[in-house]
CSV table of C-alpha atoms in Angstrom, one decimal:
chain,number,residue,atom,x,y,z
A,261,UNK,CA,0.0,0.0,0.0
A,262,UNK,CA,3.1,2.5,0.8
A,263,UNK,CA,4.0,1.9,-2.5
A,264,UNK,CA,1.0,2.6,-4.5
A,265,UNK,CA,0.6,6.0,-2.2
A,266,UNK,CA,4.0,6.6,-2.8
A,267,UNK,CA,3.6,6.5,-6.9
A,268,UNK,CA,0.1,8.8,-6.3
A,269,UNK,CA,2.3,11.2,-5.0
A,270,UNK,CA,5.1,11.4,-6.9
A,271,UNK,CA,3.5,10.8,-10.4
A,272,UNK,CA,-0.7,11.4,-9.8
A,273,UNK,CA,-1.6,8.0,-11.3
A,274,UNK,CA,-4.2,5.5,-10.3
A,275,UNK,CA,-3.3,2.2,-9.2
A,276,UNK,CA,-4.5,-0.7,-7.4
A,277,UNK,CA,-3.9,-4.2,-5.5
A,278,UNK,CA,-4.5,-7.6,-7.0
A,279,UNK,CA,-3.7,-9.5,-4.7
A,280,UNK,CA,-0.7,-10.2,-2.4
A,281,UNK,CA,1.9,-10.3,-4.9
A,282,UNK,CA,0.9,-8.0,-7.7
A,283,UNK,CA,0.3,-4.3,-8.1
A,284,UNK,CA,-1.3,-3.0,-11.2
A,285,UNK,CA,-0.7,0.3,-12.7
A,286,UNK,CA,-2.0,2.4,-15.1
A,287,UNK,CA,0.1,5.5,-16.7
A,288,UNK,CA,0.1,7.6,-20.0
A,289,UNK,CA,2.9,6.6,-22.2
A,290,UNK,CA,5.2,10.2,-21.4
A,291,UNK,CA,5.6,9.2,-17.8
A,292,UNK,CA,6.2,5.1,-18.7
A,293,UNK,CA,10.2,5.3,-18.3
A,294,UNK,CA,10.3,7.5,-15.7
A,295,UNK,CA,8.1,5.2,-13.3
A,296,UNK,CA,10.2,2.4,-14.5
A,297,UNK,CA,13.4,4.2,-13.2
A,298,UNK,CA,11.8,5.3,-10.3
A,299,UNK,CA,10.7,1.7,-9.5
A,300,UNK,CA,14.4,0.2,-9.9
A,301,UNK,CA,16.1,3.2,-8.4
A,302,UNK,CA,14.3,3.5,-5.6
A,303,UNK,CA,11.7,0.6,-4.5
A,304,UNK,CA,14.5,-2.0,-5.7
A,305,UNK,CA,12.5,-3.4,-9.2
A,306,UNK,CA,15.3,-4.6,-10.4
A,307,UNK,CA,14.1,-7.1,-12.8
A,308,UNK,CA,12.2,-7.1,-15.8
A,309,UNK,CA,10.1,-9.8,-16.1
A,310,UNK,CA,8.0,-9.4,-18.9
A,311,UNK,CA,6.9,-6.7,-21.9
A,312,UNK,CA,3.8,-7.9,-23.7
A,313,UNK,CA,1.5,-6.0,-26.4
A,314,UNK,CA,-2.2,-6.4,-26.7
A,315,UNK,CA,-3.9,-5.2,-29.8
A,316,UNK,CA,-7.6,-3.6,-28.8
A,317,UNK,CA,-8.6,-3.2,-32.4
A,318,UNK,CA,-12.2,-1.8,-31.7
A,319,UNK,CA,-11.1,1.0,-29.6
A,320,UNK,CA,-8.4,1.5,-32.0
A,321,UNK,CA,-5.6,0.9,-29.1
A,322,UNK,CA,-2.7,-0.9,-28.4
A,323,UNK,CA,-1.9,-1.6,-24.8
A,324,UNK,CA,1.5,-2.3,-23.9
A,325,UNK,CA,2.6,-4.0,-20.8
A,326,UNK,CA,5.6,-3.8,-18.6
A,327,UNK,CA,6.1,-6.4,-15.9
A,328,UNK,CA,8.6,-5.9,-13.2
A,329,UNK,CA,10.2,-7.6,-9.8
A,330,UNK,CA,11.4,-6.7,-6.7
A,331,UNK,CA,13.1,-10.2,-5.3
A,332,UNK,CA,13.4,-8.6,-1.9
A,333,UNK,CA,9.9,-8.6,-0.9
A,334,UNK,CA,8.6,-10.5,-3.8
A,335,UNK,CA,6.3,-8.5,-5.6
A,336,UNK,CA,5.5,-7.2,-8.9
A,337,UNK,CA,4.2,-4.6,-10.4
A,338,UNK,CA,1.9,-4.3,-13.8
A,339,UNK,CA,2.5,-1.2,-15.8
A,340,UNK,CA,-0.2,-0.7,-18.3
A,341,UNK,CA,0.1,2.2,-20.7
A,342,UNK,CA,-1.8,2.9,-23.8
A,343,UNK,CA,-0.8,4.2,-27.3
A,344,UNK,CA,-2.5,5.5,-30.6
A,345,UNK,CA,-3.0,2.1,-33.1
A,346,UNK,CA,-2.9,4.4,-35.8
A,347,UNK,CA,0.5,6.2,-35.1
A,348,UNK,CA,1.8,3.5,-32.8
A,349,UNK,CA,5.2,5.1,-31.5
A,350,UNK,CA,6.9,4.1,-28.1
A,351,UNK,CA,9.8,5.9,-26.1
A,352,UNK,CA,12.9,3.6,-26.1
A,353,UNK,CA,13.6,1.5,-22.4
A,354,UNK,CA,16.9,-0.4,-23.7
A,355,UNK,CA,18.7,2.1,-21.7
A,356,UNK,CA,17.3,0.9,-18.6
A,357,UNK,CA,17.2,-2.6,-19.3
A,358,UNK,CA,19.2,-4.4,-21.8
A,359,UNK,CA,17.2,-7.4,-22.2
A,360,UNK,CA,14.0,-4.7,-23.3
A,361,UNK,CA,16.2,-4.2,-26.9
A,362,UNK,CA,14.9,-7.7,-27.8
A,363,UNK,CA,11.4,-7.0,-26.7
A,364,UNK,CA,11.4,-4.2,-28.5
A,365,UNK,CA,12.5,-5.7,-31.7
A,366,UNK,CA,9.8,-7.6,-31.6
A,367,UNK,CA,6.9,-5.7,-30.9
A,368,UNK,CA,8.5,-3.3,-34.2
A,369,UNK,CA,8.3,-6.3,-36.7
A,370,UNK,CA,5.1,-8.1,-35.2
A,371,UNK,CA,3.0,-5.2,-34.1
A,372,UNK,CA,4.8,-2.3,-36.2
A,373,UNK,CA,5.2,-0.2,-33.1
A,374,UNK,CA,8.4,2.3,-33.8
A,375,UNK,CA,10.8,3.1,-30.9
A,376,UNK,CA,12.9,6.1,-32.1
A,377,UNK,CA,16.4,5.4,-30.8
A,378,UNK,CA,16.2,1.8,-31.0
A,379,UNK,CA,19.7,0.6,-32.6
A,380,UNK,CA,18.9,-2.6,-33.6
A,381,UNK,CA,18.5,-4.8,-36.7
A,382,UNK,CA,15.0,-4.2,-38.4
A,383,UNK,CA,14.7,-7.7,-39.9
A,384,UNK,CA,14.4,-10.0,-36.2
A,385,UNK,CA,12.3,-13.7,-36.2
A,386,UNK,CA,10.7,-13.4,-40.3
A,387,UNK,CA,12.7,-13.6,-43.3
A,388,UNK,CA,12.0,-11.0,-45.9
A,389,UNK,CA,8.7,-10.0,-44.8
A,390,UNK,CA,6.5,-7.7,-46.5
A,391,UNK,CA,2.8,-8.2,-45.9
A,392,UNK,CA,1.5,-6.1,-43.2
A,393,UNK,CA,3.0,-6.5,-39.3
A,394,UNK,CA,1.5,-10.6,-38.6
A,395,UNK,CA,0.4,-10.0,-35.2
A,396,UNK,CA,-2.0,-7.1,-35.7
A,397,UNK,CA,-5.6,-8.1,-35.4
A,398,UNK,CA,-6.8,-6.7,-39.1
A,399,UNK,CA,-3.9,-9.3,-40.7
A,400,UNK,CA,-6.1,-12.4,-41.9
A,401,UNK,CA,-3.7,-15.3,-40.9
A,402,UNK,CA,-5.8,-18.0,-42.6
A,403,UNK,CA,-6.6,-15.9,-46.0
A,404,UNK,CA,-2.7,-15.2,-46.1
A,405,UNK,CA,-2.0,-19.3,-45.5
A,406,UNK,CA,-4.3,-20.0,-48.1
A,407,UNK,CA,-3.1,-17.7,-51.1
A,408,UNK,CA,0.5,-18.5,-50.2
A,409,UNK,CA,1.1,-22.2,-49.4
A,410,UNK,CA,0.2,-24.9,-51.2
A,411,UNK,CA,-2.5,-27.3,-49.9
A,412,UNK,CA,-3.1,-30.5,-49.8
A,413,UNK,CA,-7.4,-31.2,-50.7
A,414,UNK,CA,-8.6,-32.8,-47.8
A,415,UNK,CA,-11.8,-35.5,-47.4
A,416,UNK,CA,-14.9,-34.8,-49.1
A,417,UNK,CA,-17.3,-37.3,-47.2
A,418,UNK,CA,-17.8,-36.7,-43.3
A,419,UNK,CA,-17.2,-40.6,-42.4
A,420,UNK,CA,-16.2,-42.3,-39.1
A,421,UNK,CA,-12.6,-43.2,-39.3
A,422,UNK,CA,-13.1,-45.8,-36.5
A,423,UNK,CA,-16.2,-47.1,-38.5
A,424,UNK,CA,-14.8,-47.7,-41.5
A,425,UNK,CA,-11.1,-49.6,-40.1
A,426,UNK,CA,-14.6,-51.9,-37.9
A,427,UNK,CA,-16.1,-52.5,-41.6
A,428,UNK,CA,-12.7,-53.3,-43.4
A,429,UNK,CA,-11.1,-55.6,-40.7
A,430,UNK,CA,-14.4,-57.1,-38.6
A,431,UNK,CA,-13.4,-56.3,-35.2
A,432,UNK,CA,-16.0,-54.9,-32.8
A,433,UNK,CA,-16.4,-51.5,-31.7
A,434,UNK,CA,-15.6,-51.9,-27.4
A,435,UNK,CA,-17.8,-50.8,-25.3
A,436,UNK,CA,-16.4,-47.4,-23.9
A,437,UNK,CA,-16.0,-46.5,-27.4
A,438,UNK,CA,-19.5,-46.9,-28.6
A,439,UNK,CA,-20.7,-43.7,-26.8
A,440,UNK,CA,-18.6,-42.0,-29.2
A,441,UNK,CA,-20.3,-43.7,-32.7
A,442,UNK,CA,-21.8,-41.3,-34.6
A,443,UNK,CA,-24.8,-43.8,-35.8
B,123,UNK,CA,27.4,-49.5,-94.4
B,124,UNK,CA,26.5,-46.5,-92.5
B,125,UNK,CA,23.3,-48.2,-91.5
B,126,UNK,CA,25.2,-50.7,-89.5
B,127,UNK,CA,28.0,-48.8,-87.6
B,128,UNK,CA,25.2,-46.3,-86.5
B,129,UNK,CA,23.4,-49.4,-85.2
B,130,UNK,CA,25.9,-50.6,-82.8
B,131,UNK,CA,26.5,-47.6,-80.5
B,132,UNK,CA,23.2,-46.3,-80.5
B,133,UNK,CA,20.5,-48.0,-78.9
B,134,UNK,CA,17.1,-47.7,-80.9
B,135,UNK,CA,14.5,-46.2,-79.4
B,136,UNK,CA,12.6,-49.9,-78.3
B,137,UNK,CA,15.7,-50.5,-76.8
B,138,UNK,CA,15.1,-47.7,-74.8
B,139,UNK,CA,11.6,-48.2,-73.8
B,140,UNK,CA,12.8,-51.7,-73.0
B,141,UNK,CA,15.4,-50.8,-70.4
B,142,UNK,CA,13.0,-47.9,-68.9
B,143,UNK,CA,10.2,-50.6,-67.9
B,144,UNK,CA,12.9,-53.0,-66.6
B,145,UNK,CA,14.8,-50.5,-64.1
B,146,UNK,CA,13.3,-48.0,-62.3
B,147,UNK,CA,14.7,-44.5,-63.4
B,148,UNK,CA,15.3,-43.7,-59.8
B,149,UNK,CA,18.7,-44.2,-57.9
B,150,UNK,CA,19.8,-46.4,-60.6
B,151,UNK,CA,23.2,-44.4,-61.3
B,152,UNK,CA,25.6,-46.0,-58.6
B,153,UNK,CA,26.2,-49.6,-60.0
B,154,UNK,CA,25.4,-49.0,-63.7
B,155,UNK,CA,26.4,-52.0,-65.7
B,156,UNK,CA,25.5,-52.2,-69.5
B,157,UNK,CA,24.6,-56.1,-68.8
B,158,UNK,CA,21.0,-56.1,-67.6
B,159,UNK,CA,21.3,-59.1,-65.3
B,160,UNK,CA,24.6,-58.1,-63.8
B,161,UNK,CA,22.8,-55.0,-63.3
B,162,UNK,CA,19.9,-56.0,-61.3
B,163,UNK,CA,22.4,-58.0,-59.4
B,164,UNK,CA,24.6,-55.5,-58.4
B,165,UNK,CA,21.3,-53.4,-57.6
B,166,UNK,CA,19.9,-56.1,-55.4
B,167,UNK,CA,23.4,-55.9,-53.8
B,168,UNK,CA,24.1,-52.5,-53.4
B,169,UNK,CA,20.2,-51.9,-51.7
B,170,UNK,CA,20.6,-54.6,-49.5
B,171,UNK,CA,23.6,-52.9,-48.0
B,172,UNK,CA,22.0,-49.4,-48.1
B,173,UNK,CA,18.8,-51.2,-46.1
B,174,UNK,CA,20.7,-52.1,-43.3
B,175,UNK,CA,23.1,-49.1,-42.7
B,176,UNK,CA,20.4,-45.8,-42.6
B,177,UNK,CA,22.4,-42.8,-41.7
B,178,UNK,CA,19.9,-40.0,-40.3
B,179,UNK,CA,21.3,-36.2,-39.9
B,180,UNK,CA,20.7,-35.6,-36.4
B,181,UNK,CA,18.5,-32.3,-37.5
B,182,UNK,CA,15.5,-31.4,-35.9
B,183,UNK,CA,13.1,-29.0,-37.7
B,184,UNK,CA,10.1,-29.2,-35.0
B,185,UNK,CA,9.1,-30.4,-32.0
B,186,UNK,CA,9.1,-33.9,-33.6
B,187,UNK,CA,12.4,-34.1,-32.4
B,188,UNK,CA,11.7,-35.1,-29.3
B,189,UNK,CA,10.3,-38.5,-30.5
B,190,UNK,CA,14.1,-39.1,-31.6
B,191,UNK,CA,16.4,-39.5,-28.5
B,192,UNK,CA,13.6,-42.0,-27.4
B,193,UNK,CA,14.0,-43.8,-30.5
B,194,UNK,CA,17.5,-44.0,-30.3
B,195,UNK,CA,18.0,-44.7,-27.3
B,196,UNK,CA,17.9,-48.4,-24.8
B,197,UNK,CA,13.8,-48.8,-24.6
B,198,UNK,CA,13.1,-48.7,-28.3
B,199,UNK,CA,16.6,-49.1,-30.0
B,200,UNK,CA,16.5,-48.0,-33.4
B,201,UNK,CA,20.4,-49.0,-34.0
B,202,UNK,CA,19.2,-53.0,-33.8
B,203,UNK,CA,17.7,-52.1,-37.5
B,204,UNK,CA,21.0,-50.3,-38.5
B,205,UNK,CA,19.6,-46.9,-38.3
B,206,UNK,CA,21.8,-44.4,-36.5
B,207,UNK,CA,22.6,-40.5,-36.3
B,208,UNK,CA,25.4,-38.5,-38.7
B,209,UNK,CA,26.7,-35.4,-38.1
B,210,UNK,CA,26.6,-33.6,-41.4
B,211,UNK,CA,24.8,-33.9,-44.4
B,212,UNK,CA,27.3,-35.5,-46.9
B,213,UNK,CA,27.7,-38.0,-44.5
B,214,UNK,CA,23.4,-38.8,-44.2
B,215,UNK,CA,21.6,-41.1,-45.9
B,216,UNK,CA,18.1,-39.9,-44.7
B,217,UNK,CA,16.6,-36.8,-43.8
B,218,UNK,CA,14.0,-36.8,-41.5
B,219,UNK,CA,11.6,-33.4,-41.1
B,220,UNK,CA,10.4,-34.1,-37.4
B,221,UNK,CA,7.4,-32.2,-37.4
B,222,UNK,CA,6.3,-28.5,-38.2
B,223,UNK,CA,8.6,-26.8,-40.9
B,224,UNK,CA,8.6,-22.7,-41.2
B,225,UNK,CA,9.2,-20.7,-44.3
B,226,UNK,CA,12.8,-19.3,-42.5
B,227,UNK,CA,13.5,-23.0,-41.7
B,228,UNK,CA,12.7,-24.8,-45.1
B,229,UNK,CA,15.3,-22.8,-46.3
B,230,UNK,CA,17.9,-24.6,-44.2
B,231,UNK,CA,15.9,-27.8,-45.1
B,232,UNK,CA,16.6,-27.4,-48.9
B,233,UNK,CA,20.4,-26.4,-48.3
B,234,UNK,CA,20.8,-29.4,-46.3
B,235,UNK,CA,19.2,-31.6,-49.1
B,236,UNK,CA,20.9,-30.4,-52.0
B,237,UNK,CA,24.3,-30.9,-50.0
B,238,UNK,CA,23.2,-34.8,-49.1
B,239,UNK,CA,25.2,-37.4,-51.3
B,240,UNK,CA,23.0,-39.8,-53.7
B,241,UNK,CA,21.3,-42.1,-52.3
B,242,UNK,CA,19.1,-39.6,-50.4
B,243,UNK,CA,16.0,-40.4,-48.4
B,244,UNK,CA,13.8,-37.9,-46.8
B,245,UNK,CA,10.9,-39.4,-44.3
B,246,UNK,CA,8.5,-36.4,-43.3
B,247,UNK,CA,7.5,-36.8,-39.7
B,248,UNK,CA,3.5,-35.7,-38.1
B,249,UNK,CA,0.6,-34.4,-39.7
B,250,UNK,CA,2.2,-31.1,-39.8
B,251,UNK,CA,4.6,-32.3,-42.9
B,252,UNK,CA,1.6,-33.9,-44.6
B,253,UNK,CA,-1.7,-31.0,-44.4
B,254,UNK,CA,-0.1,-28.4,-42.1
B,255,UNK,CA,-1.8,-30.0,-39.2
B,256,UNK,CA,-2.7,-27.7,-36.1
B,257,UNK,CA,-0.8,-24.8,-38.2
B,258,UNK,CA,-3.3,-25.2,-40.9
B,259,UNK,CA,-3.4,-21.2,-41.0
B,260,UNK,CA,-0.5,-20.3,-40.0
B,261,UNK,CA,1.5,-17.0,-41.6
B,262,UNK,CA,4.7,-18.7,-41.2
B,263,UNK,CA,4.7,-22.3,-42.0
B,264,UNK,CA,4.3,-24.9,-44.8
B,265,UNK,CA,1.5,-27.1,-45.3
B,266,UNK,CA,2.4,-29.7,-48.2
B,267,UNK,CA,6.0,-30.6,-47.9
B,268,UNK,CA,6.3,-33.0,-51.0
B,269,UNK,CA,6.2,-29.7,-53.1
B,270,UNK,CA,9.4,-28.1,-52.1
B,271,UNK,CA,11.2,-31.4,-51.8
B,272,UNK,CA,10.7,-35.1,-52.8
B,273,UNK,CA,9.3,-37.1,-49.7
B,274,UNK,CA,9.6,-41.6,-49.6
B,275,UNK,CA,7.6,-41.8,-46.3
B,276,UNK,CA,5.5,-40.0,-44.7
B,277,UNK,CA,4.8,-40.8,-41.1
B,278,UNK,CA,1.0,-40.0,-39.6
B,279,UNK,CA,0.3,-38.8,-36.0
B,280,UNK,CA,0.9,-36.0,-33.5
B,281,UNK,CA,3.3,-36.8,-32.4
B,282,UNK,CA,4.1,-39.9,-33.7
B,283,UNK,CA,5.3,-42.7,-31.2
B,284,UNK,CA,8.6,-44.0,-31.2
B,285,UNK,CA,6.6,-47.6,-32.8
B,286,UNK,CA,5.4,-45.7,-35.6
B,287,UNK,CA,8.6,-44.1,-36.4
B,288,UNK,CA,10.3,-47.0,-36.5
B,289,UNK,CA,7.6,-48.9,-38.8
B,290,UNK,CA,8.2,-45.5,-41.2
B,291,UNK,CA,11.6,-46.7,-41.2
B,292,UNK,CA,11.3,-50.4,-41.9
B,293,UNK,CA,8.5,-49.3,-44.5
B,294,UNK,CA,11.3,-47.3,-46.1
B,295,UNK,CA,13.6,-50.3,-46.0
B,296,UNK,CA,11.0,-51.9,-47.8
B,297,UNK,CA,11.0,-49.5,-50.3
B,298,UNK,CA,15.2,-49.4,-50.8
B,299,UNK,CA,14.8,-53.4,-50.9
B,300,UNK,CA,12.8,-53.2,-53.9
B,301,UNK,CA,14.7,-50.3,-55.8
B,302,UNK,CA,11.6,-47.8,-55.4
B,303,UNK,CA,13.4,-45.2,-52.9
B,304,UNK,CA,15.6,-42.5,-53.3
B,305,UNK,CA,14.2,-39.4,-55.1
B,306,UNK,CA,17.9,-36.9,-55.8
B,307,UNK,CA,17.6,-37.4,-59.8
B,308,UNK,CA,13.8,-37.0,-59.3
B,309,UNK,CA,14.4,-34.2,-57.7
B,310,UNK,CA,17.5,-32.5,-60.5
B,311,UNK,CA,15.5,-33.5,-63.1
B,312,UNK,CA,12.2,-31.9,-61.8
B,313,UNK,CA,14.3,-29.0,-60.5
B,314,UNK,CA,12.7,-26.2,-62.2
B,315,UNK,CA,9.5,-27.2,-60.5
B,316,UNK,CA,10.5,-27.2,-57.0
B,317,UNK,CA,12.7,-24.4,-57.4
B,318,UNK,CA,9.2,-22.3,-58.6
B,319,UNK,CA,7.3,-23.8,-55.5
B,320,UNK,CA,10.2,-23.0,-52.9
B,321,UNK,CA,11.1,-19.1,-54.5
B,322,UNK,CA,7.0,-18.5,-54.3
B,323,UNK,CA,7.4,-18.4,-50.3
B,324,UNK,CA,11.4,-17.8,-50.0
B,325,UNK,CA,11.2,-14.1,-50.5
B,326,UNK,CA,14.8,-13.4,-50.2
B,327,UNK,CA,16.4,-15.7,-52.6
B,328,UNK,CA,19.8,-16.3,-52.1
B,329,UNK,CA,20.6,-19.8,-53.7
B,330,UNK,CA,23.5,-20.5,-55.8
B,331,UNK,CA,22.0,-20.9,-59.1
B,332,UNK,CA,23.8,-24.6,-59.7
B,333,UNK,CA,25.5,-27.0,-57.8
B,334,UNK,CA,27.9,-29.6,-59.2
B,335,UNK,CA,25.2,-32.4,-57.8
């Protein structure tokens, strides 16, 4: 609780307690790194556990996520922020953590999100991609499948497998099986 | 005159259709005698040794590879049927695609197969290989693997038990036994086929344009 007054005070934002072990936060996207720093500097968040993205296509959002640990008194906070889907741009948190450079790389090639100042190469987990960012919401995953890879025409008729191996060879169906016949 | 001496070096063109029924076009290069019963001889010979010493490139492409240590190792014994793990591909007989297979992967896949030494076997592991299986729509992974490179065997299941992979395997010994395995000339003579299929999802093409197979 010291610590969520503690953050009202210093940066007016509005959090709350999940349970024992987690803390969730909400913050614009300007004040993102400078809670982030305050957290490790001061309350001893040294760890970052986690940076996830969440793609809220009806409001036209996408939420990103930043997980941290204190292993001290073993608790976590969850630092929500929002940013424009249309225009998605993200301040840069390598300097703060290392590890957030890969994150990073990947929410820029599966989400499209930009972080100015990120030195890193642009090309990450896909090879010579250049259909629209795969993880976005509006990319149709099974439209794309089907106009690039070739397919192999599946079964026509809606038969019982089990069935038809009974017909062919003459065994019997056993009994805790025959709740699942279709006839 | 003429008619004659162009008669003796030249086969006609019954005698042609005569030797393509009797041998199989495939894998038939190794042991070629011009005697047609020495030949099938030295055939039956040379396949019976292939059969019982199958080389498999220790490559995993999926999670299949899981199923392989198990295989391999005391419970199931795979080595008892002479197959057994190489370390690189000119050493490998067979290459086995255990299980899903993604467009930045197949890449490596067709590398690795065009570096493999004649006679080649590939036995395509899980329903991923054969209809895409649980990545049905995925962005980023094949569906039909026998279109970007020859496949003997396939094996069904998800994942397939260490039994079924090893019945793939005798099936595929069945298969060199009676001279019907072994798809590399398939594959250079069929090469401008594949090589439209693979460069229609390898967007950044960087193949040498020929090998010295």
């Amino acid at each position: 609780m010291d610590l969520i007054n503690n953050l009202k005070e210093v940066f007016e934002i509005e959090g709350k307690i999940k349970n024992d072990f987690q803390i969730e936060v909400e913050a614009k996207k300007e004040l993102v790194s400078s809670i982030l720093l305050y957290l490790k500097n001061q309350h001893g968040f040294i760890h970052l556990n986690h940076m996830s993205c969440v793609d809220w296509i009806e409001d036209e959002i996408f939420e990103l996520v930043y997980i941290v640990w204190n292993p001290n008194i073993r608790k976590t906070v969850m630092l929500h922020t929002k940013i424009d889907r249309n225009n998605p741009e993200m301040e840069n948190i390598d300097t703060i953590w290392d590890q957030a450079n890969t994150y990073e790389r990947e929410f820029r090639e599966m989400f499209g999100i930009e972080f100015p100042g990120l030195v890193a190469e642009r090309e990450f987990i896909l090879e010579g991609w250049t259909e629209m960012p795969p993880m976005r919401r509006d990319f149709d995953t099974k439209k794309y499948a089907e106009e690039t890879f070739a397919t192999r025409p599946g079964r026509e008729n809606a038969e019982d497998v089990r069935e038809t191996i009974v017909k062919r060879t003459g065994e019997e169906i056993p009994d805790f099986a025959k709740k699942y016949s279709r006839d | 005159m003429s008619n004659k001496i162009n008669t003796i070096g030249i086969p006609t063109e019954e005698e042609i259709k005569k030797a393509q029924i009797d041998f199989s076009p495939r894998c038939t290069s190794a042991g070629r005698v011009n005697d047609k019963e020495t030949q099938k001889m030295v055939e039956y010979i040379l396949n019976f040794a292939r059969k019982h010493s199958l080389f498999v490139l220790a490559y995993g492409t999926g999670c299949g590879a899981i199923e392989i240590p198990a295989t391999m190792t005391s419970r199931y014994d795979a080595e008892r049927f002479g197959i057994r793990g190489a370390a690189t591909p000119r050493q490998a007989d067979v290459l086995l695609i255990t299980g899903y297979l993604s467009t930045k992967t197949l890449k490596r896949v067709i590398r690795v197969y065009e570096q493999m030494q004649d006679p080649k076997y590939v036995i395509a592991f899980g329903s991923c290989t054969i209809n895409g299986g649980m990545y049905f729509d995925s962005y980023n992974t094949i569906k039909a693997l026998d279109r970007y490179i020859p496949v003997d065997v396939y094996i069904a299941g998800c994942m397939p038990r260490p039994e079924s992979v090893i019945k793939g395997f005798i099936k595929l010994q069945e298969l060199i036994k009676d001279g019907n395995a072994g798809n590399g000339e398939c594959y250079r003579d069929n090469l401008d086929w594949y090589r439209t299929n693979q460069q229609k999802i390898i967007k950044n093409w960087d193949f040498p344009d020929k090998y010295n197979w």
